Amino acid sequence: MKHDNPRDPLYPHALSLSSSFSSSFSSSHASAHASSRRAALLLSATLCAAACDRATRPDTTAPAVTAGAPAPDFSLEGRDGETITLSALAGKVVIVDFWASWCAPCKDAMPHLEALYRERRDAGLVIIGVNIDGERGDAARFLDQVPVSFPIAFDGERGAVATRWSPPKMPSSFVIGRDGQVARVFPGFQPGDEEALAETVAALLRP
């Protein structure tokens, strides 16, 4: 039975029940919506974290390049559109440094690499900075803040070279001797690493 007549003695009671039901329904609906939204945001954040992890972590199906192993050859495009090929540098001491714009230690390491390059390039040292950013614009903005004169090559996000070499951290520097063998790997960057890197290069450059 409907109680929509204001003069009906049951009308206030019916109105109260209707209002109470409406308020309860709205509150439950809002609570359910908020819970659903929180669950969706949590799922989105989880998926994003997993995707970011996959995007920055090299594929480990190929064996990682370690000290004593031959340095795998690669050809990548440089800043000016030139092709940078590792095998073309045979007979030189080469540092292949993997880096990314989002990597804070990379910003600390770059000036030391640049100083080492300027000091030792006439003696036969070559440094190739292999960038793994998905967008070259990110790399360009980084290099505007931390300029370097050594060659930069672009591998891209989850690129074939980083996948093959499997750098353990960002940055990672692979030091290659004149014989084409990896002499030492420097994973990450900590204060003092620049001295050990310089010593390794000096030893490899000795006649």
Short mmCIF file of N, CA and C in Angstrom, two decimals, residues 49-207:
data_model
loop_
_atom_site.label_atom_id
_atom_site.label_comp_id
_atom_site.label_asym_id
_atom_site.label_seq_id
_atom_site.Cartn_x
_atom_site.Cartn_y
_atom_site.Cartn_z
N ALA A 49 53.96 -1.24 -11.72
CA ALA A 49 55.25 -1.59 -11.13
C ALA A 49 55.85 -2.80 -11.83
N ALA A 50 54.99 -3.77 -12.11
CA ALA A 50 55.49 -4.97 -12.80
C ALA A 50 55.97 -4.63 -14.20
N ALA A 51 55.22 -3.75 -14.90
CA ALA A 51 55.60 -3.37 -16.26
C ALA A 51 56.90 -2.59 -16.25
N CYS A 52 57.05 -1.66 -15.28
CA CYS A 52 58.29 -0.88 -15.19
C CYS A 52 59.46 -1.79 -14.89
N ASP A 53 59.24 -2.78 -14.02
CA ASP A 53 60.31 -3.71 -13.69
C ASP A 53 60.73 -4.50 -14.92
N ARG A 54 59.74 -4.96 -15.69
CA ARG A 54 60.06 -5.71 -16.89
C ARG A 54 60.77 -4.83 -17.91
N ALA A 55 60.38 -3.52 -17.95
CA ALA A 55 60.95 -2.62 -18.96
C ALA A 55 62.40 -2.29 -18.68
N THR A 56 62.80 -2.32 -17.39
CA THR A 56 64.15 -1.90 -17.06
C THR A 56 65.07 -3.06 -16.73
N ARG A 57 64.52 -4.23 -16.54
CA ARG A 57 65.34 -5.38 -16.20
C ARG A 57 65.63 -6.20 -17.44
N PRO A 58 66.91 -6.43 -17.78
CA PRO A 58 67.23 -7.19 -18.98
C PRO A 58 66.69 -8.61 -18.91
N ASP A 59 66.46 -9.17 -20.07
CA ASP A 59 66.02 -10.56 -20.18
C ASP A 59 67.17 -11.47 -19.76
N THR A 60 66.90 -12.36 -18.83
CA THR A 60 67.97 -13.21 -18.31
C THR A 60 68.01 -14.57 -19.00
N THR A 61 67.27 -14.73 -20.09
CA THR A 61 67.32 -16.01 -20.79
C THR A 61 68.67 -16.21 -21.46
N ALA A 62 69.34 -15.13 -21.87
CA ALA A 62 70.68 -15.22 -22.45
C ALA A 62 71.69 -15.10 -21.31
N PRO A 63 72.82 -15.81 -21.40
CA PRO A 63 73.83 -15.70 -20.35
C PRO A 63 74.39 -14.29 -20.28
N ALA A 64 74.54 -13.79 -19.05
CA ALA A 64 75.06 -12.44 -18.88
C ALA A 64 76.51 -12.38 -19.32
N VAL A 65 76.93 -11.23 -19.81
CA VAL A 65 78.32 -11.01 -20.19
C VAL A 65 79.11 -10.74 -18.92
N THR A 66 80.13 -11.55 -18.69
CA THR A 66 80.93 -11.44 -17.48
C THR A 66 82.41 -11.29 -17.83
N ALA A 67 83.20 -10.98 -16.80
CA ALA A 67 84.65 -10.84 -17.00
C ALA A 67 85.23 -12.14 -17.53
N GLY A 68 86.09 -12.02 -18.55
CA GLY A 68 86.70 -13.17 -19.16
C GLY A 68 85.99 -13.66 -20.41
N ALA A 69 84.78 -13.14 -20.65
CA ALA A 69 84.00 -13.55 -21.82
C ALA A 69 84.29 -12.62 -23.00
N PRO A 70 84.14 -13.11 -24.21
CA PRO A 70 84.27 -12.22 -25.37
C PRO A 70 83.13 -11.19 -25.36
N ALA A 71 83.45 -9.98 -25.73
CA ALA A 71 82.43 -8.92 -25.78
C ALA A 71 81.56 -9.11 -27.02
N PRO A 72 80.25 -9.33 -26.86
CA PRO A 72 79.39 -9.51 -28.03
C PRO A 72 79.36 -8.26 -28.90
N ASP A 73 79.43 -8.45 -30.17
CA ASP A 73 79.42 -7.30 -31.09
C ASP A 73 78.03 -6.68 -31.15
N PHE A 74 77.98 -5.41 -31.51
CA PHE A 74 76.70 -4.74 -31.73
C PHE A 74 76.90 -3.55 -32.66
N SER A 75 75.83 -3.15 -33.28
CA SER A 75 75.80 -1.93 -34.09
C SER A 75 74.57 -1.14 -33.68
N LEU A 76 74.76 0.10 -33.27
CA LEU A 76 73.67 0.96 -32.83
C LEU A 76 73.80 2.34 -33.45
N GLU A 77 72.70 3.05 -33.50
CA GLU A 77 72.71 4.41 -34.04
C GLU A 77 73.21 5.38 -32.99
N GLY A 78 74.05 6.31 -33.43
CA GLY A 78 74.59 7.33 -32.54
C GLY A 78 73.78 8.61 -32.56
N ARG A 79 74.27 9.61 -31.84
CA ARG A 79 73.54 10.88 -31.71
C ARG A 79 73.34 11.59 -33.03
N ASP A 80 74.30 11.48 -33.93
CA ASP A 80 74.21 12.18 -35.20
C ASP A 80 73.75 11.29 -36.34
N GLY A 81 73.18 10.14 -35.99
CA GLY A 81 72.70 9.22 -37.01
C GLY A 81 73.75 8.26 -37.52
N GLU A 82 74.97 8.37 -37.02
CA GLU A 82 76.04 7.47 -37.44
C GLU A 82 75.83 6.08 -36.82
N THR A 83 76.46 5.08 -37.40
CA THR A 83 76.40 3.73 -36.87
C THR A 83 77.64 3.47 -36.03
N ILE A 84 77.42 3.04 -34.79
CA ILE A 84 78.51 2.73 -33.87
C ILE A 84 78.59 1.21 -33.76
N THR A 85 79.70 0.63 -34.23
CA THR A 85 79.89 -0.81 -34.22
C THR A 85 81.06 -1.17 -33.33
N LEU A 86 80.83 -2.03 -32.38
CA LEU A 86 81.87 -2.38 -31.41
C LEU A 86 83.07 -3.04 -32.09
N SER A 87 82.83 -3.96 -33.00
CA SER A 87 83.93 -4.70 -33.64
C SER A 87 84.85 -3.79 -34.45
N ALA A 88 84.35 -2.61 -34.83
CA ALA A 88 85.19 -1.67 -35.58
C ALA A 88 86.26 -1.05 -34.69
N LEU A 89 86.14 -1.26 -33.38
CA LEU A 89 87.10 -0.68 -32.43
C LEU A 89 88.11 -1.72 -31.96
N ALA A 90 88.24 -2.80 -32.71
CA ALA A 90 89.20 -3.86 -32.34
C ALA A 90 90.60 -3.30 -32.17
N GLY A 91 91.27 -3.73 -31.12
CA GLY A 91 92.62 -3.24 -30.84
C GLY A 91 92.65 -2.07 -29.89
N LYS A 92 91.48 -1.55 -29.51
CA LYS A 92 91.41 -0.45 -28.55
C LYS A 92 90.85 -0.96 -27.23
N VAL A 93 91.09 -0.18 -26.20
CA VAL A 93 90.45 -0.45 -24.90
C VAL A 93 89.11 0.29 -24.92
N VAL A 94 88.05 -0.44 -24.65
CA VAL A 94 86.71 0.14 -24.77
C VAL A 94 85.94 -0.04 -23.46
N ILE A 95 85.23 1.00 -23.07
CA ILE A 95 84.27 0.90 -21.97
C ILE A 95 82.87 1.01 -22.58
N VAL A 96 82.08 -0.01 -22.39
CA VAL A 96 80.67 0.03 -22.80
C VAL A 96 79.87 0.28 -21.53
N ASP A 97 79.29 1.47 -21.45
CA ASP A 97 78.58 1.88 -20.24
C ASP A 97 77.08 1.97 -20.52
N PHE A 98 76.29 1.14 -19.85
CA PHE A 98 74.84 1.17 -19.99
C PHE A 98 74.27 2.17 -18.98
N TRP A 99 73.41 3.05 -19.47
CA TRP A 99 72.86 4.10 -18.61
C TRP A 99 71.45 4.47 -19.05
N ALA A 100 70.75 5.20 -18.17
CA ALA A 100 69.39 5.65 -18.46
C ALA A 100 69.15 6.99 -17.78
N SER A 101 68.23 7.78 -18.31
CA SER A 101 67.98 9.11 -17.77
C SER A 101 67.37 9.07 -16.38
N TRP A 102 66.63 7.99 -16.06
CA TRP A 102 65.97 7.88 -14.75
C TRP A 102 66.90 7.38 -13.65
N CYS A 103 68.14 7.10 -14.02
CA CYS A 103 69.09 6.49 -13.09
C CYS A 103 69.93 7.57 -12.41
N ALA A 104 69.69 7.76 -11.10
CA ALA A 104 70.43 8.79 -10.36
C ALA A 104 71.94 8.51 -10.31
N PRO A 105 72.38 7.27 -10.05
CA PRO A 105 73.83 7.02 -10.05
C PRO A 105 74.49 7.27 -11.41
N CYS A 106 73.70 7.18 -12.49
CA CYS A 106 74.26 7.47 -13.82
C CYS A 106 74.71 8.93 -13.90
N LYS A 107 73.91 9.80 -13.28
CA LYS A 107 74.26 11.23 -13.29
C LYS A 107 75.55 11.47 -12.51
N ASP A 108 75.79 10.67 -11.47
CA ASP A 108 77.02 10.80 -10.70
C ASP A 108 78.22 10.23 -11.46
N ALA A 109 77.98 9.15 -12.21
CA ALA A 109 79.09 8.46 -12.88
C ALA A 109 79.55 9.17 -14.14
N MET A 110 78.63 9.82 -14.85
CA MET A 110 78.96 10.40 -16.16
C MET A 110 80.13 11.38 -16.14
N PRO A 111 80.20 12.30 -15.21
CA PRO A 111 81.34 13.24 -15.22
C PRO A 111 82.68 12.53 -15.05
N HIS A 112 82.71 11.45 -14.27
CA HIS A 112 83.95 10.69 -14.09
C HIS A 112 84.34 9.97 -15.38
N LEU A 113 83.34 9.42 -16.09
CA LEU A 113 83.62 8.78 -17.37
C LEU A 113 84.14 9.81 -18.38
N GLU A 114 83.54 10.99 -18.37
CA GLU A 114 83.97 12.04 -19.29
C GLU A 114 85.41 12.46 -18.99
N ALA A 115 85.75 12.61 -17.71
CA ALA A 115 87.12 12.99 -17.33
C ALA A 115 88.12 11.91 -17.75
N LEU A 116 87.75 10.64 -17.54
CA LEU A 116 88.63 9.54 -17.92
C LEU A 116 88.81 9.48 -19.44
N TYR A 117 87.74 9.72 -20.16
CA TYR A 117 87.80 9.71 -21.63
C TYR A 117 88.73 10.80 -22.14
N ARG A 118 88.60 11.99 -21.61
CA ARG A 118 89.44 13.10 -22.05
C ARG A 118 90.91 12.85 -21.71
N GLU A 119 91.15 12.19 -20.60
CA GLU A 119 92.52 11.93 -20.17
C GLU A 119 93.17 10.81 -20.98
N ARG A 120 92.39 9.81 -21.40
CA ARG A 120 92.98 8.60 -21.98
C ARG A 120 92.62 8.34 -23.44
N ARG A 121 91.83 9.17 -24.05
CA ARG A 121 91.42 8.85 -25.42
C ARG A 121 92.59 8.86 -26.40
N ASP A 122 93.56 9.73 -26.21
CA ASP A 122 94.71 9.76 -27.11
C ASP A 122 95.59 8.53 -26.94
N ALA A 123 95.43 7.85 -25.80
CA ALA A 123 96.21 6.63 -25.56
C ALA A 123 95.50 5.39 -26.10
N GLY A 124 94.27 5.57 -26.60
CA GLY A 124 93.56 4.44 -27.20
C GLY A 124 92.29 4.02 -26.49
N LEU A 125 91.80 4.84 -25.54
CA LEU A 125 90.55 4.51 -24.85
C LEU A 125 89.35 5.04 -25.63
N VAL A 126 88.32 4.20 -25.75
CA VAL A 126 87.05 4.61 -26.33
C VAL A 126 85.95 4.28 -25.31
N ILE A 127 85.04 5.19 -25.12
CA ILE A 127 83.88 4.94 -24.26
C ILE A 127 82.62 5.05 -25.12
N ILE A 128 81.75 4.07 -25.00
CA ILE A 128 80.45 4.10 -25.66
C ILE A 128 79.37 4.08 -24.58
N GLY A 129 78.60 5.14 -24.50
CA GLY A 129 77.50 5.19 -23.56
C GLY A 129 76.24 4.64 -24.22
N VAL A 130 75.80 3.46 -23.82
CA VAL A 130 74.62 2.83 -24.42
C VAL A 130 73.39 3.20 -23.60
N ASN A 131 72.53 4.00 -24.21
CA ASN A 131 71.33 4.48 -23.53
C ASN A 131 70.17 3.51 -23.74
N ILE A 132 69.43 3.23 -22.65
CA ILE A 132 68.32 2.28 -22.75
C ILE A 132 66.96 2.94 -22.52
N ASP A 133 66.88 4.27 -22.64
CA ASP A 133 65.59 4.95 -22.50
C ASP A 133 64.65 4.58 -23.64
N GLY A 134 63.35 4.54 -23.34
CA GLY A 134 62.37 4.31 -24.39
C GLY A 134 62.20 5.50 -25.31
N GLU A 135 62.41 6.70 -24.77
CA GLU A 135 62.28 7.94 -25.54
C GLU A 135 63.63 8.65 -25.60
N ARG A 136 64.08 8.95 -26.81
CA ARG A 136 65.38 9.63 -26.94
C ARG A 136 65.35 11.03 -26.34
N GLY A 137 64.17 11.64 -26.31
CA GLY A 137 64.07 12.97 -25.71
C GLY A 137 64.49 12.97 -24.26
N ASP A 138 64.20 11.88 -23.54
CA ASP A 138 64.61 11.77 -22.14
C ASP A 138 66.14 11.74 -22.04
N ALA A 139 66.76 10.99 -22.94
CA ALA A 139 68.23 10.93 -22.97
C ALA A 139 68.82 12.29 -23.31
N ALA A 140 68.20 12.99 -24.27
CA ALA A 140 68.70 14.30 -24.70
C ALA A 140 68.65 15.30 -23.55
N ARG A 141 67.56 15.28 -22.79
CA ARG A 141 67.45 16.21 -21.65
C ARG A 141 68.49 15.88 -20.58
N PHE A 142 68.74 14.62 -20.37
CA PHE A 142 69.77 14.20 -19.42
C PHE A 142 71.14 14.73 -19.85
N LEU A 143 71.44 14.56 -21.14
CA LEU A 143 72.76 14.97 -21.65
C LEU A 143 72.90 16.49 -21.71
N ASP A 144 71.79 17.21 -21.75
CA ASP A 144 71.86 18.67 -21.64
C ASP A 144 72.36 19.07 -20.26
N GLN A 145 71.97 18.30 -19.26
CA GLN A 145 72.38 18.59 -17.88
C GLN A 145 73.76 18.02 -17.57
N VAL A 146 74.07 16.87 -18.17
CA VAL A 146 75.35 16.20 -17.92
C VAL A 146 76.01 15.94 -19.28
N PRO A 147 76.59 16.96 -19.90
CA PRO A 147 77.15 16.78 -21.26
C PRO A 147 78.41 15.92 -21.25
N VAL A 148 78.53 15.11 -22.28
CA VAL A 148 79.74 14.28 -22.46
C VAL A 148 80.15 14.35 -23.92
N SER A 149 81.43 14.10 -24.17
CA SER A 149 81.94 14.16 -25.54
C SER A 149 82.15 12.78 -26.15
N PHE A 150 82.08 11.73 -25.34
CA PHE A 150 82.27 10.39 -25.89
C PHE A 150 80.99 9.93 -26.61
N PRO A 151 81.10 8.95 -27.50
CA PRO A 151 79.95 8.54 -28.30
C PRO A 151 78.80 7.98 -27.46
N ILE A 152 77.60 8.34 -27.86
CA ILE A 152 76.38 7.82 -27.24
C ILE A 152 75.63 6.99 -28.28
N ALA A 153 75.23 5.80 -27.90
CA ALA A 153 74.47 4.91 -28.79
C ALA A 153 73.12 4.61 -28.15
N PHE A 154 72.11 4.45 -28.98
CA PHE A 154 70.74 4.28 -28.48
C PHE A 154 70.26 2.85 -28.72
N ASP A 155 70.01 2.18 -27.59
CA ASP A 155 69.52 0.80 -27.66
C ASP A 155 68.01 0.73 -27.47
N GLY A 156 67.44 1.73 -26.80
CA GLY A 156 65.99 1.75 -26.57
C GLY A 156 65.60 0.87 -25.39
N GLU A 157 64.34 1.03 -24.99
CA GLU A 157 63.82 0.27 -23.86
C GLU A 157 63.78 -1.22 -24.21
N ARG A 158 64.40 -2.03 -23.35
CA ARG A 158 64.50 -3.48 -23.57
C ARG A 158 65.13 -3.79 -24.93
N GLY A 159 66.15 -3.03 -25.28
CA GLY A 159 66.81 -3.20 -26.57
C GLY A 159 67.59 -4.50 -26.65
N ALA A 160 67.96 -4.85 -27.87
CA ALA A 160 68.62 -6.13 -28.11
C ALA A 160 70.00 -6.19 -27.45
N VAL A 161 70.71 -5.06 -27.41
CA VAL A 161 72.06 -5.07 -26.84
C VAL A 161 72.01 -5.25 -25.32
N ALA A 162 71.16 -4.48 -24.65
CA ALA A 162 71.03 -4.64 -23.19
C ALA A 162 70.53 -6.03 -22.84
N THR A 163 69.64 -6.56 -23.67
CA THR A 163 69.13 -7.91 -23.43
C THR A 163 70.26 -8.93 -23.52
N ARG A 164 71.12 -8.76 -24.51
CA ARG A 164 72.23 -9.71 -24.69
C ARG A 164 73.29 -9.55 -23.61
N TRP A 165 73.63 -8.32 -23.28
CA TRP A 165 74.71 -8.08 -22.32
C TRP A 165 74.24 -8.25 -20.87
N SER A 166 72.97 -8.04 -20.60
CA SER A 166 72.39 -8.18 -19.26
C SER A 166 73.14 -7.38 -18.20
N PRO A 167 73.20 -6.05 -18.33
CA PRO A 167 73.86 -5.26 -17.28
C PRO A 167 73.17 -5.49 -15.94
N PRO A 168 73.93 -5.81 -14.89
CA PRO A 168 73.31 -6.15 -13.61
C PRO A 168 72.64 -4.99 -12.90
N LYS A 169 73.14 -3.77 -13.13
CA LYS A 169 72.58 -2.58 -12.50
C LYS A 169 72.68 -1.43 -13.49
N MET A 170 72.04 -0.31 -13.10
CA MET A 170 72.21 0.93 -13.86
C MET A 170 72.96 1.92 -12.99
N PRO A 171 74.09 2.47 -13.46
CA PRO A 171 74.76 2.10 -14.70
C PRO A 171 75.57 0.82 -14.51
N SER A 172 76.03 0.26 -15.61
CA SER A 172 77.00 -0.83 -15.57
C SER A 172 78.04 -0.56 -16.64
N SER A 173 79.31 -0.65 -16.24
CA SER A 173 80.42 -0.40 -17.17
C SER A 173 81.18 -1.70 -17.43
N PHE A 174 81.28 -2.08 -18.70
CA PHE A 174 82.03 -3.25 -19.11
C PHE A 174 83.34 -2.77 -19.75
N VAL A 175 84.46 -3.15 -19.16
CA VAL A 175 85.76 -2.73 -19.67
C VAL A 175 86.32 -3.85 -20.54
N ILE A 176 86.61 -3.52 -21.79
CA ILE A 176 87.05 -4.50 -22.78
C ILE A 176 88.50 -4.23 -23.16
N GLY A 177 89.32 -5.27 -23.12
CA GLY A 177 90.74 -5.12 -23.47
C GLY A 177 90.96 -5.11 -24.97
N ARG A 178 92.20 -4.92 -25.36
CA ARG A 178 92.55 -4.87 -26.78
C ARG A 178 92.27 -6.20 -27.49
N ASP A 179 92.19 -7.28 -26.71
CA ASP A 179 91.94 -8.60 -27.28
C ASP A 179 90.45 -8.89 -27.47
N GLY A 180 89.60 -7.92 -27.12
CA GLY A 180 88.16 -8.12 -27.30
C GLY A 180 87.48 -8.86 -26.17
N GLN A 181 88.24 -9.17 -25.11
CA GLN A 181 87.68 -9.86 -23.95
C GLN A 181 87.26 -8.84 -22.89
N VAL A 182 86.17 -9.15 -22.19
CA VAL A 182 85.74 -8.30 -21.08
C VAL A 182 86.71 -8.50 -19.92
N ALA A 183 87.39 -7.44 -19.55
CA ALA A 183 88.39 -7.54 -18.48
C ALA A 183 87.75 -7.38 -17.10
N ARG A 184 86.75 -6.50 -17.01
CA ARG A 184 86.11 -6.27 -15.71
C ARG A 184 84.74 -5.63 -15.92
N VAL A 185 83.84 -5.92 -15.00
CA VAL A 185 82.50 -5.33 -15.03
C VAL A 185 82.31 -4.52 -13.76
N PHE A 186 81.85 -3.29 -13.91
CA PHE A 186 81.54 -2.43 -12.78
C PHE A 186 80.03 -2.25 -12.70
N PRO A 187 79.34 -3.00 -11.83
CA PRO A 187 77.88 -2.86 -11.72
C PRO A 187 77.51 -1.72 -10.78
N GLY A 188 76.64 -0.82 -11.24
CA GLY A 188 76.27 0.31 -10.41
C GLY A 188 77.41 1.31 -10.32
N PHE A 189 77.24 2.30 -9.44
CA PHE A 189 78.31 3.28 -9.23
C PHE A 189 78.29 3.74 -7.78
N GLN A 190 79.45 3.62 -7.14
CA GLN A 190 79.66 4.11 -5.78
C GLN A 190 80.90 4.99 -5.78
N PRO A 191 80.95 5.98 -4.88
CA PRO A 191 82.16 6.80 -4.79
C PRO A 191 83.39 5.92 -4.59
N GLY A 192 84.40 6.16 -5.38
CA GLY A 192 85.61 5.34 -5.35
C GLY A 192 85.71 4.41 -6.54
N ASP A 193 84.56 4.11 -7.16
CA ASP A 193 84.58 3.25 -8.35
C ASP A 193 85.37 3.89 -9.49
N GLU A 194 85.35 5.23 -9.55
CA GLU A 194 86.06 5.90 -10.63
C GLU A 194 87.57 5.65 -10.56
N GLU A 195 88.09 5.49 -9.33
CA GLU A 195 89.52 5.22 -9.18
C GLU A 195 89.85 3.80 -9.64
N ALA A 196 89.02 2.84 -9.25
CA ALA A 196 89.24 1.45 -9.68
C ALA A 196 89.09 1.33 -11.20
N LEU A 197 88.15 2.07 -11.77
CA LEU A 197 87.96 2.04 -13.22
C LEU A 197 89.18 2.63 -13.93
N ALA A 198 89.68 3.74 -13.42
CA ALA A 198 90.86 4.38 -14.02
C ALA A 198 92.07 3.46 -13.94
N GLU A 199 92.24 2.75 -12.83
CA GLU A 199 93.36 1.81 -12.67
C GLU A 199 93.25 0.65 -13.65
N THR A 200 92.02 0.15 -13.82
CA THR A 200 91.80 -0.96 -14.76
C THR A 200 92.14 -0.54 -16.17
N VAL A 201 91.70 0.66 -16.55
CA VAL A 201 91.98 1.17 -17.90
C VAL A 201 93.46 1.40 -18.10
N ALA A 202 94.11 1.98 -17.12
CA ALA A 202 95.56 2.24 -17.22
C ALA A 202 96.33 0.94 -17.44
N ALA A 203 95.94 -0.11 -16.72
CA ALA A 203 96.62 -1.39 -16.86
C ALA A 203 96.42 -1.98 -18.26
N LEU A 204 95.24 -1.82 -18.80
CA LEU A 204 94.95 -2.37 -20.12
C LEU A 204 95.61 -1.57 -21.24
N LEU A 205 95.88 -0.31 -20.99
CA LEU A 205 96.50 0.54 -22.02
C LEU A 205 98.02 0.41 -22.06
N ARG A 206 98.61 -0.23 -21.06
CA ARG A 206 100.07 -0.39 -21.05
C ARG A 206 100.51 -1.24 -22.23
N PRO A 207 101.60 -0.87 -22.88
CA PRO A 207 102.11 -1.65 -24.03
C PRO A 207 102.46 -3.08 -23.63
#
